[in-house]
């Protein structure tokens, strides 16, 4: 039975339940569970009664082999854990390493923010600066993160909540309006008549979690990272399940290009499952499969995005590839199914990006140089700033991307695809012309067209 027919016969849930078990290695001899609580101590044993207290201790255990394949590290619910985790190639004979949650209450929160105190210094008229180097003593939160490349600011709004300020400038001279910011190798500079004060949260360039092969990441709240929420770089047998990932991206990638995705799956990955997560408010996309061929990294095999809620990201689902087509290259048996996708492009980043023309779309497909086998079905695509799809080249959804039996709802007059003539009201004409979205349902959303959020 092919994967396609298995999906149709048993449904996404059944396929996901057995995902990654083919060819599993024998169980590891480790099989221990380690606990982390902000009220613990890194000198403790790591038992539930005597937990560790930091992500740094978890990183050290993974790097030394104290924890490895087959082991479980659990973070206590209702607590905040500043910092990030880059999971190394794991030691152990078999099994997967799991990073999850224990206890009761809200999900444990991995926080990337550096949080200001009152140590702002006036740099010039209406410009304040704060030393945000690692362990400078001028801020709290993610104190050991070396990056000073700020992606956005999260500021108190005066009513107990927070709002994102994302207008990053590339020089001090570029700071014109309140809450615009610039960062160098030492400081973040903020335009403000008075000191920005305590409680300004700064997301800097870091991934919350960079997986390695044979990982499970489940039950976490990931918040405030200037790079990606979860980065999967050429990994095998990884499951990202039931996490809340929000407020991601905006840091400088190179020159004046900024970036940041909820979950990224880089070329060379296989058997990656991203399921039942909520992903929202990213600078770039909710989930992506992307990359350029290099060495043995030439394909994505059995990478699946199932049953997620993706909302208020600049784009929902992105794919791009670069390289020379050949045997076993490109996207092989990949899918995006049963997801709920809302308000693409209605995000904090929508009106501060340089590439705003038509990119507030659910599907972002471009530079497709490698072969494609991607199924997109049974999803709900509800609302978008611009279009349902943005595709480069001839502006059509490419062959090999099999889109069908989705629900597409846009406001009146919205074009289905960038540089295509048909609006949502003319869906049948578009479907007949392109051959895409057979069996899909469409509707026109009531009310006024959505506006971009204020950055």
Coordinates of C-alpha atoms in Angstrom, one line a residue:
X1 CA 0.0 0.0 0.0
X2 CA 1.4 3.4 -0.9
X3 CA 1.6 6.2 1.7
X4 CA -1.0 8.1 -0.3
X5 CA -3.5 5.3 -0.1
X6 CA -2.7 4.7 3.6
X7 CA -3.5 8.3 4.3
X8 CA -6.8 8.1 2.5
X9 CA -7.8 4.8 4.1
X10 CA -6.8 5.2 7.7
X11 CA -6.7 9.0 8.1
X12 CA -4.0 11.3 9.3
X13 CA -4.4 10.4 12.9
X14 CA -3.7 6.7 12.3
X15 CA -0.7 7.5 10.1
X16 CA 0.7 9.9 12.7
X17 CA 0.2 7.4 15.6
X18 CA 2.6 5.0 13.9
X19 CA 4.9 7.6 12.6
X20 CA 8.7 7.0 12.9
X21 CA 8.5 3.4 14.1
X22 CA 9.7 1.8 11.0
X23 CA 13.1 0.3 11.5
X24 CA 13.4 1.6 15.0
X25 CA 16.6 0.7 16.8
X26 CA 16.6 -1.5 19.9
X27 CA 15.6 0.3 23.1
X28 CA 18.4 2.2 24.8
X29 CA 19.9 1.1 28.1
X30 CA 19.6 4.6 29.4
X31 CA 15.8 4.9 29.8
X32 CA 15.9 7.4 32.7
X33 CA 13.7 10.4 33.4
X34 CA 15.2 13.7 34.5
X35 CA 13.3 16.6 36.0
X36 CA 13.9 20.4 35.8
X37 CA 12.2 23.0 38.0
X38 CA 13.0 26.7 38.3
X39 CA 12.9 26.0 42.1
X40 CA 15.5 23.2 41.8
X41 CA 19.3 23.3 41.7
X42 CA 21.7 22.3 39.0
X43 CA 23.7 20.4 41.6
X44 CA 20.8 18.1 42.4
X45 CA 20.4 14.6 41.1
X46 CA 17.7 15.5 38.5
X47 CA 15.1 13.3 40.2
X48 CA 11.5 14.6 40.6
X49 CA 12.2 15.1 44.3
X50 CA 15.6 16.8 43.6
X51 CA 15.3 18.5 40.2
X52 CA 17.8 20.5 38.2
X53 CA 16.9 24.2 37.6
X54 CA 18.2 25.3 34.2
X55 CA 18.3 24.6 30.5
X56 CA 22.0 25.1 30.7
X57 CA 22.1 21.9 32.9
X58 CA 20.1 20.0 30.3
X59 CA 22.5 21.1 27.6
X60 CA 25.5 20.0 29.6
X61 CA 23.9 16.6 30.2
X62 CA 23.2 16.1 26.5
X63 CA 26.7 17.1 25.5
X64 CA 28.4 14.9 28.0
X65 CA 26.2 11.8 27.4
X66 CA 24.7 11.9 30.9
X67 CA 21.4 12.1 29.0
X68 CA 20.9 10.6 25.5
X69 CA 18.7 8.5 23.3
X70 CA 15.9 6.7 25.2
X71 CA 16.0 9.3 28.0
X72 CA 13.3 11.9 29.0
X73 CA 13.8 15.4 30.3
X74 CA 10.7 17.0 31.8
X75 CA 10.2 20.7 32.6
X76 CA 7.8 21.6 35.3
X77 CA 4.5 23.1 34.2
X78 CA 3.7 26.7 35.3
X79 CA 7.4 27.7 35.3
X80 CA 9.6 29.8 33.0
X81 CA 12.9 28.6 31.7
X82 CA 15.1 31.3 30.1
X83 CA 17.5 30.3 27.4
X84 CA 17.6 27.8 24.6
X85 CA 18.6 24.2 23.8
X86 CA 20.7 23.0 20.9
X87 CA 20.5 19.2 21.1
X88 CA 23.7 17.6 19.9
X89 CA 24.1 14.3 18.2
X90 CA 22.9 12.0 20.9
X91 CA 24.7 9.1 22.6
X92 CA 23.0 5.8 23.2
X93 CA 22.1 2.7 21.2
X94 CA 18.5 3.4 20.3
X95 CA 15.3 5.1 21.1
X96 CA 14.4 8.7 21.0
X97 CA 15.3 11.6 23.4
X98 CA 12.2 13.3 24.7
X99 CA 11.9 16.9 26.0
X100 CA 8.5 17.4 27.6
X101 CA 6.5 18.6 30.6
X102 CA 5.4 17.3 34.0
X103 CA 3.1 18.5 36.8
X104 CA 0.0 20.5 36.5
X105 CA -0.9 24.0 35.2
X106 CA 0.2 25.9 32.1
X107 CA 2.9 24.5 29.8
X108 CA 6.5 25.2 30.9
X109 CA 7.7 28.2 29.0
X110 CA 11.0 28.4 27.2
X111 CA 11.7 32.2 27.1
X112 CA 14.3 33.8 24.8
X113 CA 13.7 37.3 26.1
X114 CA 16.3 39.5 27.7
X115 CA 14.3 41.7 30.1
X116 CA 15.4 45.2 30.9
X117 CA 15.7 46.7 34.4
X118 CA 16.2 50.4 34.9
X119 CA 19.7 50.4 33.7
X120 CA 19.0 52.3 30.5
X121 CA 21.6 55.1 29.7
X122 CA 20.8 58.2 27.7
X123 CA 22.9 57.9 24.5
X124 CA 21.7 61.0 22.7
X125 CA 18.6 63.2 22.7
X126 CA 15.6 60.8 22.6
X127 CA 17.8 57.7 22.3
X128 CA 18.5 55.3 25.1
X129 CA 20.8 52.3 25.2
X130 CA 21.2 49.1 27.3
X131 CA 24.1 46.7 27.4
X132 CA 22.7 43.4 26.4
X133 CA 25.8 41.3 26.2
X134 CA 25.8 38.0 28.0
X135 CA 25.9 38.4 31.8
X136 CA 26.3 42.2 31.6
X137 CA 24.2 42.5 34.7
X138 CA 22.0 45.1 33.1
X139 CA 19.0 42.8 32.4
X140 CA 17.3 39.6 33.6
X141 CA 15.8 36.7 31.8
X142 CA 17.9 35.0 29.2
X143 CA 21.2 36.3 30.7
X144 CA 23.7 33.9 29.2
X145 CA 22.7 34.3 25.6
X146 CA 25.6 35.9 23.6
X147 CA 23.5 37.3 20.8
X148 CA 22.8 41.1 20.8
X149 CA 20.9 40.9 17.4
X150 CA 17.5 42.0 18.5
X151 CA 14.5 40.9 16.5
X152 CA 11.7 42.7 18.2
X153 CA 10.7 44.3 21.5
X154 CA 7.8 43.2 23.7
X155 CA 6.7 46.1 25.8
X156 CA 4.1 46.6 28.6
X157 CA 0.9 48.2 27.2
X158 CA -0.2 49.7 30.5
X159 CA -3.2 47.3 31.0
X160 CA -1.3 44.2 32.1
X161 CA -0.5 43.0 28.6
X162 CA 2.2 43.4 26.1
X163 CA 2.6 44.6 22.5
X164 CA 5.3 43.9 19.9
X165 CA 7.4 46.7 18.5
X166 CA 9.2 45.4 15.5
X167 CA 10.7 48.4 13.6
X168 CA 14.3 47.5 13.5
X169 CA 16.6 50.1 12.0
X170 CA 20.1 49.6 10.5
X171 CA 21.8 52.6 12.0
X172 CA 21.4 55.1 14.9
X173 CA 20.5 57.8 12.3
X174 CA 17.6 55.7 11.2
X175 CA 15.8 56.0 14.6
X176 CA 13.0 58.4 14.0
X177 CA 9.8 57.3 15.8
X178 CA 9.1 56.0 19.3
X179 CA 10.1 52.4 19.9
X180 CA 12.2 52.1 16.8
X181 CA 15.4 50.2 17.7
X182 CA 18.8 49.4 16.5
X183 CA 21.4 47.0 18.0
X184 CA 25.1 46.5 17.7
X185 CA 27.6 44.1 19.3
X186 CA 27.0 45.6 22.7
X187 CA 23.8 47.7 23.0
X188 CA 20.2 47.9 22.0
X189 CA 19.3 51.5 21.3
X190 CA 15.6 52.6 21.5
X191 CA 14.1 55.8 20.4
X192 CA 12.1 57.3 23.3
X193 CA 11.9 60.7 24.9
X194 CA 12.0 59.1 28.4
X195 CA 13.8 56.0 29.5
X196 CA 12.0 52.8 28.2
X197 CA 12.2 51.6 31.9
X198 CA 11.9 48.2 33.3
X199 CA 10.1 45.2 31.8
X200 CA 11.0 45.7 28.1
X201 CA 11.5 42.2 26.7
X202 CA 14.0 41.8 23.9
X203 CA 14.0 38.8 21.6
X204 CA 17.5 38.2 20.2
X205 CA 18.8 35.9 17.5
X206 CA 18.5 32.4 18.8
X207 CA 16.5 29.3 18.1
X208 CA 14.5 28.1 21.1
X209 CA 15.3 24.5 20.2
X210 CA 17.5 23.0 17.5
X211 CA 16.8 19.3 17.3
X212 CA 19.0 16.5 16.3
X213 CA 17.9 13.1 15.0
X214 CA 15.7 10.9 17.2
X215 CA 14.1 13.7 19.2
X216 CA 10.6 14.3 20.5
X217 CA 9.6 17.8 21.7
X218 CA 6.2 17.9 23.3
X219 CA 4.0 20.0 25.6
X220 CA 6.1 23.2 25.7
X221 CA 5.4 26.9 25.4
X222 CA 8.1 28.5 23.2
X223 CA 8.1 32.3 23.3
X224 CA 10.4 35.2 22.3
X225 CA 13.2 34.1 20.0
X226 CA 14.6 36.2 17.2
X227 CA 15.4 33.2 15.0
X228 CA 13.2 30.1 14.8
X229 CA 11.0 28.4 17.3
X230 CA 12.1 24.9 16.5
X231 CA 14.9 24.4 13.9
X232 CA 15.3 20.9 12.4
X233 CA 18.5 20.9 10.4
X234 CA 18.8 17.7 8.3
X235 CA 17.4 15.6 11.0
X236 CA 15.7 12.1 11.0
X237 CA 12.8 10.7 13.1
X238 CA 11.8 13.9 14.9
X239 CA 8.4 14.6 16.4
X240 CA 7.3 18.1 17.3
X241 CA 3.9 17.6 19.0
X242 CA 1.4 19.7 21.0
X243 CA 3.5 22.8 21.6
X244 CA 2.6 26.5 21.7
X245 CA 5.0 28.5 19.6
X246 CA 4.6 32.3 19.5
X247 CA 6.3 35.6 19.0
X248 CA 9.2 34.4 16.8
X249 CA 11.7 36.0 14.5
X250 CA 12.8 39.4 13.2
X251 CA 16.6 39.2 13.8
X252 CA 19.0 40.1 11.1
X253 CA 20.0 37.2 8.9
X254 CA 22.4 39.1 6.6
X255 CA 22.7 42.7 5.4
X256 CA 19.1 44.0 5.8
X257 CA 17.3 40.6 5.6
X258 CA 15.4 39.5 8.6
X259 CA 14.0 36.0 9.3
X260 CA 12.3 33.7 11.7
X261 CA 9.9 30.7 11.4
X262 CA 7.8 28.7 13.8
X263 CA 9.1 25.3 12.8
X264 CA 11.7 24.9 10.1
X265 CA 12.6 21.7 8.4
X266 CA 15.9 22.0 6.4
X267 CA 16.8 19.8 3.4
X268 CA 18.3 16.4 4.4
X269 CA 15.4 15.7 6.8
X270 CA 13.4 12.5 6.9
X271 CA 10.4 11.2 9.0
X272 CA 9.7 14.5 10.7
X273 CA 6.3 14.9 12.1
X274 CA 4.9 18.3 13.2
X275 CA 1.5 17.7 14.8
X276 CA -1.1 19.4 17.0
X277 CA 0.9 22.5 17.6
X278 CA -0.4 26.1 17.8
X279 CA 2.0 28.5 16.0
X280 CA 1.4 32.2 15.8
X281 CA 2.9 35.6 15.3
X282 CA 6.1 34.8 13.4
X283 CA 8.1 37.3 11.3
X284 CA 8.2 34.8 8.4
X285 CA 6.2 31.6 8.2
X286 CA 4.4 29.2 10.5
X287 CA 6.1 26.0 9.1
X288 CA 8.5 25.5 6.3
X289 CA 10.5 22.9 4.3
X290 CA 13.4 24.7 2.6
X291 CA 17.0 24.4 1.6
X292 CA 19.8 24.2 -0.9
X293 CA 21.4 20.8 -1.8
X294 CA 24.7 20.3 -0.2
X295 CA 26.6 17.0 0.1
X296 CA 24.2 14.2 1.0
X297 CA 21.5 16.6 2.0
X298 CA 19.3 16.5 -1.1
X299 CA 15.7 15.7 -0.1
X300 CA 12.9 15.8 2.4
X301 CA 11.4 12.3 2.9
X302 CA 8.1 11.6 4.8
X303 CA 8.0 15.1 6.4
X304 CA 4.4 15.8 7.6
X305 CA 2.5 18.7 9.1
X306 CA -0.7 17.4 10.6
X307 CA -3.5 18.9 12.7
X308 CA -1.8 22.2 13.7
X309 CA -3.3 25.6 14.2
X310 CA -1.3 28.3 12.5
X311 CA -2.5 31.8 12.8
X312 CA -1.3 35.4 12.3
X313 CA 2.0 34.4 10.7
X314 CA 3.1 36.3 7.7
X315 CA 2.7 33.1 5.6
X316 CA 1.4 29.8 6.8
X317 CA 3.3 27.1 4.8
X318 CA 6.4 27.7 2.8
X319 CA 8.5 25.4 0.5
X320 CA 11.5 26.3 -1.6
X321 CA 14.4 24.3 -2.9
X322 CA 17.6 24.9 -4.8
X323 CA 19.9 22.3 -6.5
X324 CA 20.3 20.0 -9.4
X325 CA 17.4 17.5 -9.9
X326 CA 18.3 13.8 -9.8
X327 CA 17.4 10.5 -8.3
X328 CA 16.1 10.7 -4.7
X329 CA 16.2 14.5 -4.7
X330 CA 13.5 17.0 -3.6
X331 CA 10.3 16.4 -1.7
X332 CA 9.3 12.8 -1.4
X333 CA 6.0 11.8 0.2
X334 CA 5.6 15.0 2.1
X335 CA 2.2 16.4 3.2
X336 CA 0.4 19.3 4.9
X337 CA -3.0 17.9 6.1
X338 CA -5.8 18.7 8.5
X339 CA -4.4 22.0 9.7
X340 CA -6.4 25.1 10.7
X341 CA -4.8 28.2 9.2
X342 CA -6.1 31.7 10.0
X343 CA -5.3 35.3 9.0
X344 CA -2.0 34.9 7.1
X345 CA -0.3 38.2 6.9
X346 CA -2.3 39.8 9.7
X347 CA 0.8 39.8 11.9
X348 CA 3.2 42.1 13.8
X349 CA 5.6 41.8 10.9
X350 CA 3.2 42.5 8.0
X351 CA 3.8 46.2 7.4
X352 CA 7.5 46.4 8.4
X353 CA 8.8 43.9 5.9
X354 CA 10.4 45.1 2.7
X355 CA 8.8 42.3 0.7
X356 CA 5.1 43.1 1.2
X357 CA 3.7 42.7 -2.3
X358 CA 1.3 39.8 -2.1
X359 CA 3.2 37.9 0.5
X360 CA 0.5 37.8 3.2
X361 CA -0.6 34.4 1.9
X362 CA -1.2 30.9 3.2
X363 CA 1.0 29.1 0.7
X364 CA 4.4 30.5 -0.2
X365 CA 6.0 28.4 -3.0
X366 CA 9.1 29.6 -4.9
X367 CA 12.5 28.7 -6.4
X368 CA 11.3 25.1 -6.8
X369 CA 14.4 23.6 -8.5
X370 CA 14.1 20.1 -7.1
X371 CA 11.3 17.5 -7.8
X372 CA 8.1 17.9 -5.8
X373 CA 5.7 15.4 -4.2
X374 CA 3.7 17.4 -1.6
X375 CA 0.1 16.7 -0.7
X376 CA -2.0 19.6 0.7
X377 CA -5.5 18.4 1.7
X378 CA -8.3 18.7 4.3
X379 CA -6.9 22.0 5.6
X380 CA -8.9 25.1 6.5
X381 CA -7.4 28.3 5.1
X382 CA -9.4 31.1 6.7
X383 CA -8.6 34.7 5.9
X384 CA -5.5 36.3 4.5
X385 CA -4.2 39.8 4.0
X386 CA -3.5 39.2 0.4
X387 CA -4.1 35.8 -1.2
X388 CA -4.5 32.1 -0.7
X389 CA -1.3 31.3 -2.6
X390 CA 1.9 33.1 -3.7
X391 CA 4.0 31.2 -6.2
X392 CA 7.0 32.4 -8.1
X393 CA 7.9 31.5 -11.7
X394 CA 4.7 31.4 -13.7
X395 CA 2.6 32.4 -10.7
X396 CA 0.8 29.0 -10.6
X397 CA 0.9 26.3 -7.9
X398 CA 3.5 24.0 -9.4
X399 CA 3.1 20.5 -10.6
X400 CA 3.8 18.0 -7.8
X401 CA 2.0 20.1 -5.2
X402 CA -1.3 18.3 -5.0
X403 CA -3.9 20.6 -3.5
X404 CA -7.4 19.2 -3.0
X405 CA -10.4 19.0 -0.6
X406 CA -9.4 22.1 1.4
X407 CA -11.6 24.9 2.7
X408 CA -10.6 28.4 1.4
X409 CA -12.3 31.5 2.8
X410 CA -11.2 35.0 1.8
X411 CA -12.7 38.4 1.9
X412 CA -14.6 39.7 -1.1
X413 CA -12.3 40.6 -4.0
X414 CA -9.3 38.8 -2.7
X415 CA -7.4 37.1 -5.5
X416 CA -6.9 33.3 -5.0
X417 CA -3.3 33.5 -6.2
X418 CA -0.8 36.3 -6.7
X419 CA -0.8 37.7 -10.2
X420 CA -3.7 35.4 -11.1
X421 CA -6.8 37.2 -12.4
X422 CA -9.5 35.3 -10.5
X423 CA -10.9 36.5 -7.2
X424 CA -12.4 34.2 -4.5
X425 CA -15.8 34.7 -6.2
X426 CA -14.3 33.3 -9.4
X427 CA -12.9 30.1 -7.8
X428 CA -14.6 27.7 -10.2
X429 CA -13.0 29.5 -13.2
X430 CA -9.6 29.4 -11.5
X431 CA -10.0 25.7 -10.6
X432 CA -11.0 24.9 -14.2
X433 CA -8.0 26.8 -15.6
X434 CA -5.4 25.5 -13.2
X435 CA -6.6 22.0 -12.3
X436 CA -5.9 22.7 -8.6
X437 CA -8.1 22.4 -5.5
X438 CA -10.5 19.8 -6.9
X439 CA -13.1 19.0 -4.2
X440 CA -12.2 22.1 -2.2
X441 CA -14.9 24.4 -0.8
X442 CA -14.7 28.2 -0.9
X443 CA -16.6 31.0 0.8
X444 CA -16.5 34.8 1.1
X445 CA -15.8 36.1 4.5
X446 CA -18.2 38.7 5.9
X447 CA -17.2 42.2 7.0
X448 CA -14.4 44.5 6.2
X449 CA -11.1 43.4 4.8
X450 CA -8.5 42.8 7.6
X451 CA -5.9 45.4 8.3
X452 CA -2.3 44.8 9.2
X453 CA -1.4 45.0 12.9
X454 CA 0.5 48.0 14.1
X455 CA 4.2 47.0 14.6

